[in-house]
PDB file of N, CA, C and O in Angstrom:
ATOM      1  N   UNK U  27      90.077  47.292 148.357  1.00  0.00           N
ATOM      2  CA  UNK U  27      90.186  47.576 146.926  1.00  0.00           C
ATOM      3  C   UNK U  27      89.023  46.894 146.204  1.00  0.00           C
ATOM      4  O   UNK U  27      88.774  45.715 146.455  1.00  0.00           O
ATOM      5  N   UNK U  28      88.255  47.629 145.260  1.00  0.00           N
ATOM      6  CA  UNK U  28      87.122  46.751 144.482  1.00  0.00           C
ATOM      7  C   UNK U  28      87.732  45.924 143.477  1.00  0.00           C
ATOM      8  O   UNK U  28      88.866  46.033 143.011  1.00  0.00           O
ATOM      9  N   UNK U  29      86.696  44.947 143.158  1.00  0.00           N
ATOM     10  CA  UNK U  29      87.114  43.684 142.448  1.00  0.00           C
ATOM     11  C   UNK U  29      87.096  43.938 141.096  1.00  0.00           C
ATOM     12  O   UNK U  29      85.950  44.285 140.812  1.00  0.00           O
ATOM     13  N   UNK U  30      87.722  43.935 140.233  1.00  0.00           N
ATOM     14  CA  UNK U  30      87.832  44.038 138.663  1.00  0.00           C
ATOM     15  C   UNK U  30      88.129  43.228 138.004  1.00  0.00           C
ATOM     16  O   UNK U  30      89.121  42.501 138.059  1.00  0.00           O
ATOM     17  N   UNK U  31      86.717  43.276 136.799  1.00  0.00           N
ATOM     18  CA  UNK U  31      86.920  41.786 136.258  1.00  0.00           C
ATOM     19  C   UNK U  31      87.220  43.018 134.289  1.00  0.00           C
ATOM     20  O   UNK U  31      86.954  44.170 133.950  1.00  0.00           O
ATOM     21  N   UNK U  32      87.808  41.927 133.691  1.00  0.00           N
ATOM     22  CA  UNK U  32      88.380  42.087 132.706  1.00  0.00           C
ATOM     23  C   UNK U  32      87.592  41.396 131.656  1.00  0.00           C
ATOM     24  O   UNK U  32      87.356  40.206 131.866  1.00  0.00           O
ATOM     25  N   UNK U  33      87.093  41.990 130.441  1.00  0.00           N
ATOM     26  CA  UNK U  33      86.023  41.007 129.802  1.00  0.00           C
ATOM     27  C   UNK U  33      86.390  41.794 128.356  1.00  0.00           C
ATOM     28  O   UNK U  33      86.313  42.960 127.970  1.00  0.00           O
ATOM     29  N   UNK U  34      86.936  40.214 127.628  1.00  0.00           N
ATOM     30  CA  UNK U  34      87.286  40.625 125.963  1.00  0.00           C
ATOM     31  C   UNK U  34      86.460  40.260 125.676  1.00  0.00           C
ATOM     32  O   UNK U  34      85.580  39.680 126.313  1.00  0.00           O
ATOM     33  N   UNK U  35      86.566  40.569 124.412  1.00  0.00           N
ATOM     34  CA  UNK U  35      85.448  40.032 123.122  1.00  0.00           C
ATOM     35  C   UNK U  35      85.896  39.357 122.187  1.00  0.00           C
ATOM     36  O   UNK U  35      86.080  40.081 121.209  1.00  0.00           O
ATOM     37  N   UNK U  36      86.166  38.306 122.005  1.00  0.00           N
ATOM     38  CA  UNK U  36      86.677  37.881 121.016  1.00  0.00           C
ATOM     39  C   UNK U  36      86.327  37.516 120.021  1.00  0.00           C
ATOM     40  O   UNK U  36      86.973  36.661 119.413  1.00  0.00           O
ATOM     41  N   UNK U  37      85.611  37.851 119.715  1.00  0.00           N
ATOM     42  CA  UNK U  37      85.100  37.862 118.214  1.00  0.00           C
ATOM     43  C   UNK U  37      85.449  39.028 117.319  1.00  0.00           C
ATOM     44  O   UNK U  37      85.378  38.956 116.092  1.00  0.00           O
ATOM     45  N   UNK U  38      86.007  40.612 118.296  1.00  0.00           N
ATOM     46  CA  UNK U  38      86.038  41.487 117.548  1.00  0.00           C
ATOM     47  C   UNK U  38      87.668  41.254 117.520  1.00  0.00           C
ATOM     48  O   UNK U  38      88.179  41.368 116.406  1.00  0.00           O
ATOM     49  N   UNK U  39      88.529  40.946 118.604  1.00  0.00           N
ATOM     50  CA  UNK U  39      89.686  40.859 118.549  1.00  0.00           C
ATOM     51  C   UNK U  39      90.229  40.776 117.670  1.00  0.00           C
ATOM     52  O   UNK U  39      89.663  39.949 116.956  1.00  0.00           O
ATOM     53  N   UNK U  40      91.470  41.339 117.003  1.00  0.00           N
ATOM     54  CA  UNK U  40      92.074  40.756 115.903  1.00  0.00           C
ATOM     55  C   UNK U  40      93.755  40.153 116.486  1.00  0.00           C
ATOM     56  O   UNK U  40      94.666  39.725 115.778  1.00  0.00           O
ATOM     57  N   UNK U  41      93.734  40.274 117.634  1.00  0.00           N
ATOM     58  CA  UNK U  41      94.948  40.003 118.425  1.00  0.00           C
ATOM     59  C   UNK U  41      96.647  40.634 117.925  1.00  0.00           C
ATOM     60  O   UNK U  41      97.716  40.043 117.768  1.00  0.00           O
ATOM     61  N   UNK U  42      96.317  41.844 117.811  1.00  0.00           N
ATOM     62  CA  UNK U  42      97.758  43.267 117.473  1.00  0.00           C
ATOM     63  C   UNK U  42      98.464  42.990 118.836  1.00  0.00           C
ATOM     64  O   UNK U  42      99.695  42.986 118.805  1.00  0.00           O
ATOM     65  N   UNK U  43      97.729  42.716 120.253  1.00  0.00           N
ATOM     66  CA  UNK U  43      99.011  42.793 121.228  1.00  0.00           C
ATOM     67  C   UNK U  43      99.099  43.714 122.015  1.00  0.00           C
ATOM     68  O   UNK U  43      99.806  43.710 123.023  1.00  0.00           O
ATOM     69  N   UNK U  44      98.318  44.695 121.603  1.00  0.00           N
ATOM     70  CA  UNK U  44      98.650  46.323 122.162  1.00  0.00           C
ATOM     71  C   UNK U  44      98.333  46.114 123.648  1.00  0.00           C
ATOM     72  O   UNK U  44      98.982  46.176 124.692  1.00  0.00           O
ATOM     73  N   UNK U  45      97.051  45.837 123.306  1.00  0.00           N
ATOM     74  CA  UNK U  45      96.705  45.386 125.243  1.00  0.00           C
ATOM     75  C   UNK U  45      97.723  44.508 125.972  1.00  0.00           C
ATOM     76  O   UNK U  45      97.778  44.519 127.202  1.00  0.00           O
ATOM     77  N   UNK U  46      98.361  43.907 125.380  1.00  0.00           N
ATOM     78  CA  UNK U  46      99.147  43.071 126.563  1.00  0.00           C
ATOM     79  C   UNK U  46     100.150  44.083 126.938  1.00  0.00           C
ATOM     80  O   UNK U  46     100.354  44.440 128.098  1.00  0.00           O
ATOM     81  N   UNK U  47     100.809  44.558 125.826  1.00  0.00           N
ATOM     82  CA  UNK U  47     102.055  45.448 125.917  1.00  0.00           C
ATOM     83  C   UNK U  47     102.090  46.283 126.290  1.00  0.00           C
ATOM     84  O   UNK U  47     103.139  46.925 126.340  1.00  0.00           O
ATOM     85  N   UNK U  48     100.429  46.913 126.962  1.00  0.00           N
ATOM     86  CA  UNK U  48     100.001  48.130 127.553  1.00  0.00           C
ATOM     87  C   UNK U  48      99.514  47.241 129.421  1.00  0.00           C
ATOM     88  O   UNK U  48      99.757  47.587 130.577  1.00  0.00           O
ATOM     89  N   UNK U  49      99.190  46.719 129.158  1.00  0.00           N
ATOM     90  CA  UNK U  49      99.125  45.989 130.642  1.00  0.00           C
ATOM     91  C   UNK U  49     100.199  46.017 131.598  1.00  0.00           C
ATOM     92  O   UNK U  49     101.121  45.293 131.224  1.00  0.00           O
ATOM     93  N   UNK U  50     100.410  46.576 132.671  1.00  0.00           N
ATOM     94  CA  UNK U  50     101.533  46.905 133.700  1.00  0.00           C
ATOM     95  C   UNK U  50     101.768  45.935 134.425  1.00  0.00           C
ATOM     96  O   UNK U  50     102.885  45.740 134.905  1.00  0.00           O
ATOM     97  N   UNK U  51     100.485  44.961 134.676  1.00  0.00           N
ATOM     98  CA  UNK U  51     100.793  43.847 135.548  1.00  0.00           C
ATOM     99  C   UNK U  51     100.357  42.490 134.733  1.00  0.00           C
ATOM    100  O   UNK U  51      99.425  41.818 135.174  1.00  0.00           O
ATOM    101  N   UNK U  52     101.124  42.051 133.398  1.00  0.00           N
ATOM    102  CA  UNK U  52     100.422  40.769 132.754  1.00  0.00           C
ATOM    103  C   UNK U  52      99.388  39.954 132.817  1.00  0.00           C
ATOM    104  O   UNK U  52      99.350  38.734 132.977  1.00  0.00           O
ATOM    105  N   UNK U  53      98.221  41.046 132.624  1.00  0.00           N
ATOM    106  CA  UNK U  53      97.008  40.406 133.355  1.00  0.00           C
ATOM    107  C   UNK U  53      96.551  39.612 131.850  1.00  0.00           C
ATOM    108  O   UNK U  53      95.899  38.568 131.842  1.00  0.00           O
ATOM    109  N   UNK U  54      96.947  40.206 130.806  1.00  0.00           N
ATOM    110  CA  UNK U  54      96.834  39.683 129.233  1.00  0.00           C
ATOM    111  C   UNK U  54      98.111  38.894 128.560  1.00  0.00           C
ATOM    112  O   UNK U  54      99.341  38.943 128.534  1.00  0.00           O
ATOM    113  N   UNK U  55      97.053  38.164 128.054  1.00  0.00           N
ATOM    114  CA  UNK U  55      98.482  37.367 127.348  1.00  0.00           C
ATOM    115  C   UNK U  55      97.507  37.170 125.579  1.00  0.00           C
ATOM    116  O   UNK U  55      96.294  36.973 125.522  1.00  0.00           O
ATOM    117  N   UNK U  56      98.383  37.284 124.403  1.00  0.00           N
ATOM    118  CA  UNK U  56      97.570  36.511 123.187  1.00  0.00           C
ATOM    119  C   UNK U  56      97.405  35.063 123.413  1.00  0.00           C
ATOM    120  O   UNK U  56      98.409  34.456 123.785  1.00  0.00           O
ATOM    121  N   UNK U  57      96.136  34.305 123.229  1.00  0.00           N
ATOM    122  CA  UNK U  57      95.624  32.564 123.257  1.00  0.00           C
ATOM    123  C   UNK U  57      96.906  32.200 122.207  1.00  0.00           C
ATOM    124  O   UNK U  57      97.350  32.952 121.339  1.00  0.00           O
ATOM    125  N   UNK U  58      97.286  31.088 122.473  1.00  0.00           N
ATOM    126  CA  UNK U  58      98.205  30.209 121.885  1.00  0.00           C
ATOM    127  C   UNK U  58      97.449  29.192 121.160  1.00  0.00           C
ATOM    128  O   UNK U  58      97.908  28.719 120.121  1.00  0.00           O
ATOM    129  N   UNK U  59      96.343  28.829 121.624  1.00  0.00           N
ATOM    130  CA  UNK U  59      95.280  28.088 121.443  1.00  0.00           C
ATOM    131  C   UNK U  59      93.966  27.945 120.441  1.00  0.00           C
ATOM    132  O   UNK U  59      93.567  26.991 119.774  1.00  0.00           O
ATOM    133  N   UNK U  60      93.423  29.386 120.628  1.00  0.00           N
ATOM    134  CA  UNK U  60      92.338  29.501 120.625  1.00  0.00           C
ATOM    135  C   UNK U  60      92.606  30.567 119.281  1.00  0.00           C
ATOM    136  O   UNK U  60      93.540  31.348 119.102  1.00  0.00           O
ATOM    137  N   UNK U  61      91.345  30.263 118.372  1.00  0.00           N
ATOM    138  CA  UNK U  61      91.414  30.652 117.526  1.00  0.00           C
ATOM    139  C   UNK U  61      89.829  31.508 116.819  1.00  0.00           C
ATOM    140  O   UNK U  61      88.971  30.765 116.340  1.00  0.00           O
ATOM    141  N   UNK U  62      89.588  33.032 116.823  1.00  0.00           N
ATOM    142  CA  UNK U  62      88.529  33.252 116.641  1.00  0.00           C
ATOM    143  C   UNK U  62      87.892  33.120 114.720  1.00  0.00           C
ATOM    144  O   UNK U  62      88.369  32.527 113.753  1.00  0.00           O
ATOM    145  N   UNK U  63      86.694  33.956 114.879  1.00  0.00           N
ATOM    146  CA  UNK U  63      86.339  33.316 113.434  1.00  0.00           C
ATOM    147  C   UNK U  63      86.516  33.917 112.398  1.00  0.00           C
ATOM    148  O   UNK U  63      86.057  33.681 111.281  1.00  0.00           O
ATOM    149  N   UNK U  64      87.509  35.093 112.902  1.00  0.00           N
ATOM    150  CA  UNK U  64      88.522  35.845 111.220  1.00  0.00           C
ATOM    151  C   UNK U  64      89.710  35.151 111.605  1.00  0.00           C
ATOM    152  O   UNK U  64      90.588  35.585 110.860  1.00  0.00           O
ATOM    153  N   UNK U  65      90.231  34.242 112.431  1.00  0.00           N
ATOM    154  CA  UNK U  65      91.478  33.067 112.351  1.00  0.00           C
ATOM    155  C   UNK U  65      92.356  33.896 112.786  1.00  0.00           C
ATOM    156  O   UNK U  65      93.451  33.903 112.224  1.00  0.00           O
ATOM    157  N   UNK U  66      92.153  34.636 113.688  1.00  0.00           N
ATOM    158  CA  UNK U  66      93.330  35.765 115.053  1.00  0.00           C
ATOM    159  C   UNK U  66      92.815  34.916 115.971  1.00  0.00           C
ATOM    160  O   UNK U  66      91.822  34.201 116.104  1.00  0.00           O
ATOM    161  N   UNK U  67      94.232  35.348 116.829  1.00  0.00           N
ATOM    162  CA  UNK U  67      94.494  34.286 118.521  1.00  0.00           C
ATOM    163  C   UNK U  67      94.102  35.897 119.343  1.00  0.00           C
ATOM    164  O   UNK U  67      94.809  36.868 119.611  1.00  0.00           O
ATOM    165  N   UNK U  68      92.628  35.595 119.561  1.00  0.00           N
ATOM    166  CA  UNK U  68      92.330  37.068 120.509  1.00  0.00           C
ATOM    167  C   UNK U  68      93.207  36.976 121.771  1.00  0.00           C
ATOM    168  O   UNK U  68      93.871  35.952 121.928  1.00  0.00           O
ATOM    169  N   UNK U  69      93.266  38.012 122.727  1.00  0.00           N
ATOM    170  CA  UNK U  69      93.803  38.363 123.890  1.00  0.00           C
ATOM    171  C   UNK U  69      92.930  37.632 124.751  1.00  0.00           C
ATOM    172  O   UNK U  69      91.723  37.541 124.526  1.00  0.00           O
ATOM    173  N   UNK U  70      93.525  37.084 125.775  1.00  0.00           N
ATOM    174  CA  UNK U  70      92.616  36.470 126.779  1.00  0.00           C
ATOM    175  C   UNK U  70      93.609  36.908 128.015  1.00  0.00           C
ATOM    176  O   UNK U  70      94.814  37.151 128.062  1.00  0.00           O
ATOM    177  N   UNK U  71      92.282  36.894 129.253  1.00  0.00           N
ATOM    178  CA  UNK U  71      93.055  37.244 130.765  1.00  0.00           C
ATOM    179  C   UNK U  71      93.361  35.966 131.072  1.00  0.00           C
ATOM    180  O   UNK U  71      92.618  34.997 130.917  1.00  0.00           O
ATOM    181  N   UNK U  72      94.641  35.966 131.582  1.00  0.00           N
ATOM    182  CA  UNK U  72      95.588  34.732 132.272  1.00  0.00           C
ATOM    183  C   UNK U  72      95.763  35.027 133.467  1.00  0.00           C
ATOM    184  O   UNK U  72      96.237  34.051 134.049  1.00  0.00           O
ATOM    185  N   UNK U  73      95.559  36.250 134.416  1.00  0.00           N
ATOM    186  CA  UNK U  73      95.855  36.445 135.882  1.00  0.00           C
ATOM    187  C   UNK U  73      94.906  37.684 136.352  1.00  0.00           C
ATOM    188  O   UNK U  73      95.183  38.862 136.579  1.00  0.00           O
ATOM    189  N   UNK U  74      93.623  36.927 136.411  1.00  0.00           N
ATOM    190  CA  UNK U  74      92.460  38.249 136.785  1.00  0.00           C
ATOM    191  C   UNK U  74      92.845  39.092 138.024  1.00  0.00           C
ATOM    192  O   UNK U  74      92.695  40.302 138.192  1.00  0.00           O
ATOM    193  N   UNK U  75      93.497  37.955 139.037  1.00  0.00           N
ATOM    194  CA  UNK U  75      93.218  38.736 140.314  1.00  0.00           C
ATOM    195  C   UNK U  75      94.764  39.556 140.368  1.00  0.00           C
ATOM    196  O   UNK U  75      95.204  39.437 141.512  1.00  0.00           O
ATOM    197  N   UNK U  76      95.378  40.067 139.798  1.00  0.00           N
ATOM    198  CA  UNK U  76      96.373  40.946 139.199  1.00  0.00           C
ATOM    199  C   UNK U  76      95.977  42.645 138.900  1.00  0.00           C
ATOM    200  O   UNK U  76      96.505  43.718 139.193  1.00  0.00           O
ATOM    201  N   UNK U  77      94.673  42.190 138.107  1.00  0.00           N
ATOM    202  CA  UNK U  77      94.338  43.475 137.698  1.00  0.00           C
ATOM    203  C   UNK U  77      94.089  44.557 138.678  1.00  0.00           C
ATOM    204  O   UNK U  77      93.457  44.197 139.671  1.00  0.00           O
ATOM    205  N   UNK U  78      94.471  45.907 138.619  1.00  0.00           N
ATOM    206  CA  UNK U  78      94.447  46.955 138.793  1.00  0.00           C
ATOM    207  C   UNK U  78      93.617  47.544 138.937  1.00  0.00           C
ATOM    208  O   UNK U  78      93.414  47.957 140.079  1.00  0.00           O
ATOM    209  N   UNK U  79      92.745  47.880 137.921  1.00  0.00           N
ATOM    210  CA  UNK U  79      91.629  48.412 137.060  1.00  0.00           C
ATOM    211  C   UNK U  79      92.161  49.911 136.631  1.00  0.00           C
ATOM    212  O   UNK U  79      91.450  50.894 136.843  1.00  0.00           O
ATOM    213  N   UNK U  80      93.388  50.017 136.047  1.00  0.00           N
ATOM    214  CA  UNK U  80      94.060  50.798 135.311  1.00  0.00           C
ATOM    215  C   UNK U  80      93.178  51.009 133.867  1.00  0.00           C
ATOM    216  O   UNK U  80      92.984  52.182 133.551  1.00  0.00           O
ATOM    217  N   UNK U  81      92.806  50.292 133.259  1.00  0.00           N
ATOM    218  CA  UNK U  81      91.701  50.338 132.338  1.00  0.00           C
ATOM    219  C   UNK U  81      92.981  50.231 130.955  1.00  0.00           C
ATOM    220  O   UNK U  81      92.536  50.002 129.830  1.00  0.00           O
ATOM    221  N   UNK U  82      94.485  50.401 131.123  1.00  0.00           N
ATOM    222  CA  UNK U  82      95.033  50.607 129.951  1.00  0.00           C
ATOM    223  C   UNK U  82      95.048  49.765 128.848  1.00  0.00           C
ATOM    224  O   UNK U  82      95.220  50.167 127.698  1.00  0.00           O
ATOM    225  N   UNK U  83      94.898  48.776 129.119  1.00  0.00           N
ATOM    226  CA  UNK U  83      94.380  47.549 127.727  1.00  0.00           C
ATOM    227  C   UNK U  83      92.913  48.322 127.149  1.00  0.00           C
ATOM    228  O   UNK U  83      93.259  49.399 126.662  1.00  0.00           O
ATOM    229  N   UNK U  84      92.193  48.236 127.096  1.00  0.00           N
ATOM    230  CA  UNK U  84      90.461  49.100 127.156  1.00  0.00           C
ATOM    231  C   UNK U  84      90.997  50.406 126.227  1.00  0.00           C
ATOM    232  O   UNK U  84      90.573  50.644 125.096  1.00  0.00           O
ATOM    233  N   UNK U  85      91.890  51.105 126.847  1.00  0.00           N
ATOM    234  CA  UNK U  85      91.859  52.507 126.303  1.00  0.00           C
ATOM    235  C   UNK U  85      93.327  52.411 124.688  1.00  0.00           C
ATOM    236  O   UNK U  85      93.510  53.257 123.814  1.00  0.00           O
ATOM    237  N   UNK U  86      93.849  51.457 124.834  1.00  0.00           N
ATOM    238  CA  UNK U  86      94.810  51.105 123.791  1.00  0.00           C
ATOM    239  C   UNK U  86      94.306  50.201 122.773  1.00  0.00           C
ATOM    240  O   UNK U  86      94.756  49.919 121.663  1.00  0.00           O
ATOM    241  N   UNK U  87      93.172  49.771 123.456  1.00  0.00           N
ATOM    242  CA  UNK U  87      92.830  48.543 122.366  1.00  0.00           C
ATOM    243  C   UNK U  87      91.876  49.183 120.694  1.00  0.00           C
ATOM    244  O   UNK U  87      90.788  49.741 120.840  1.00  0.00           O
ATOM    245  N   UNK U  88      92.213  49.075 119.880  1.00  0.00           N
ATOM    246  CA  UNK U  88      91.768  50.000 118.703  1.00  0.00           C
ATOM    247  C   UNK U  88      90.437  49.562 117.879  1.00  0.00           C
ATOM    248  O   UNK U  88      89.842  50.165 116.986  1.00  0.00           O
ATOM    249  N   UNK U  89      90.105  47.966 118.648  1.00  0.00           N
ATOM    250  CA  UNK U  89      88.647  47.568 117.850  1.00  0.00           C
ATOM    251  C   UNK U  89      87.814  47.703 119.410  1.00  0.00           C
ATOM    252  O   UNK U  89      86.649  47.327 119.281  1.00  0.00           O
ATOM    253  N   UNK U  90      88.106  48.096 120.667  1.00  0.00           N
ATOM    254  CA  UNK U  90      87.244  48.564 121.744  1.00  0.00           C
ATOM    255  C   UNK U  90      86.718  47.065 121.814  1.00  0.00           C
ATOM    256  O   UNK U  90      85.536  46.722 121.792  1.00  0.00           O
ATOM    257  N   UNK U  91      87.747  46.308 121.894  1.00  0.00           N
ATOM    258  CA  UNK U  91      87.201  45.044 122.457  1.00  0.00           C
ATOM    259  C   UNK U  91      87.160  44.584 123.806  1.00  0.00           C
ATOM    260  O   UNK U  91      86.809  43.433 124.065  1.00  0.00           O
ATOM    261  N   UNK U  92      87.504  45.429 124.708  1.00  0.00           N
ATOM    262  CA  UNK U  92      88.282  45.313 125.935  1.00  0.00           C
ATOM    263  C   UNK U  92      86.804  45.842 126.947  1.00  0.00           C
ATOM    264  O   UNK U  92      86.278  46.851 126.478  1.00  0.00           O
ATOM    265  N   UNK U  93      86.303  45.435 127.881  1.00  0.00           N
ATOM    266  CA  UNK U  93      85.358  45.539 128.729  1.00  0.00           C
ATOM    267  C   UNK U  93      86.281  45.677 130.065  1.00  0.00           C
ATOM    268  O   UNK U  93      87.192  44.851 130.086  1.00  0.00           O
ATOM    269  N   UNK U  94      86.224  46.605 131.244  1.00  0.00           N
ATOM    270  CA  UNK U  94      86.286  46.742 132.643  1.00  0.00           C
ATOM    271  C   UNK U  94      85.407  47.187 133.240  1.00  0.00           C
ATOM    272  O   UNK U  94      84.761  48.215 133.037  1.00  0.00           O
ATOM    273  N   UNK U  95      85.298  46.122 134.341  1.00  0.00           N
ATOM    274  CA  UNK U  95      83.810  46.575 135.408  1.00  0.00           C
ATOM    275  C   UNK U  95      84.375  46.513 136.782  1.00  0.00           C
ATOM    276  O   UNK U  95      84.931  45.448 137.049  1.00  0.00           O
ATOM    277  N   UNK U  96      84.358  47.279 137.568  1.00  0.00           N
ATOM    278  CA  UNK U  96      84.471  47.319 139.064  1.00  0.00           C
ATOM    279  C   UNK U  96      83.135  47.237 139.562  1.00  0.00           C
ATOM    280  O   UNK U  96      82.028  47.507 139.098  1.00  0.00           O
ATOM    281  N   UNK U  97      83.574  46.773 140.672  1.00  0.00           N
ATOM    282  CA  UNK U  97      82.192  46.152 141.741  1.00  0.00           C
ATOM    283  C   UNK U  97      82.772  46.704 143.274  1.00  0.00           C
ATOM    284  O   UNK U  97      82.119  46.487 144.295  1.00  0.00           O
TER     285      UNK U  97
END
């Protein structure tokens, strides 16, 4: 199976959720933490080697903050 890496942006994030709630295998979670610079907790990957490469976070996400690359 090729390796898929998952790459947000968080700067565009506004953290709605959609991607997590669209993720089949909790590869997303919203930061509890982390705070970008319009003051949203962007989406961050918590379990890369999970991913699929289903792409459904990417295709739900509505500011196209969501990057997938297979190798």
């Amino acid at each position: 199976m090729a390796k898929v890496t998952v790459t947000i942006n968080e700067l565009v994030c506004k953290g709605c959720g959609l991607c997590v709630r669209a993720c089949p295998k909790s590869v997303l979670a919203l930061s509890r933490t982390k705070l970008n610079a319009k003051g949203y907790h962007p989406a961050e990957v918590v379990d890369q080697e999970a991913c699929i490469g289903c792409a459904s976070c990417a295709r739900t996400c509505p500011d196209v903050a969501i990057r997938i690359e297979r190798e």
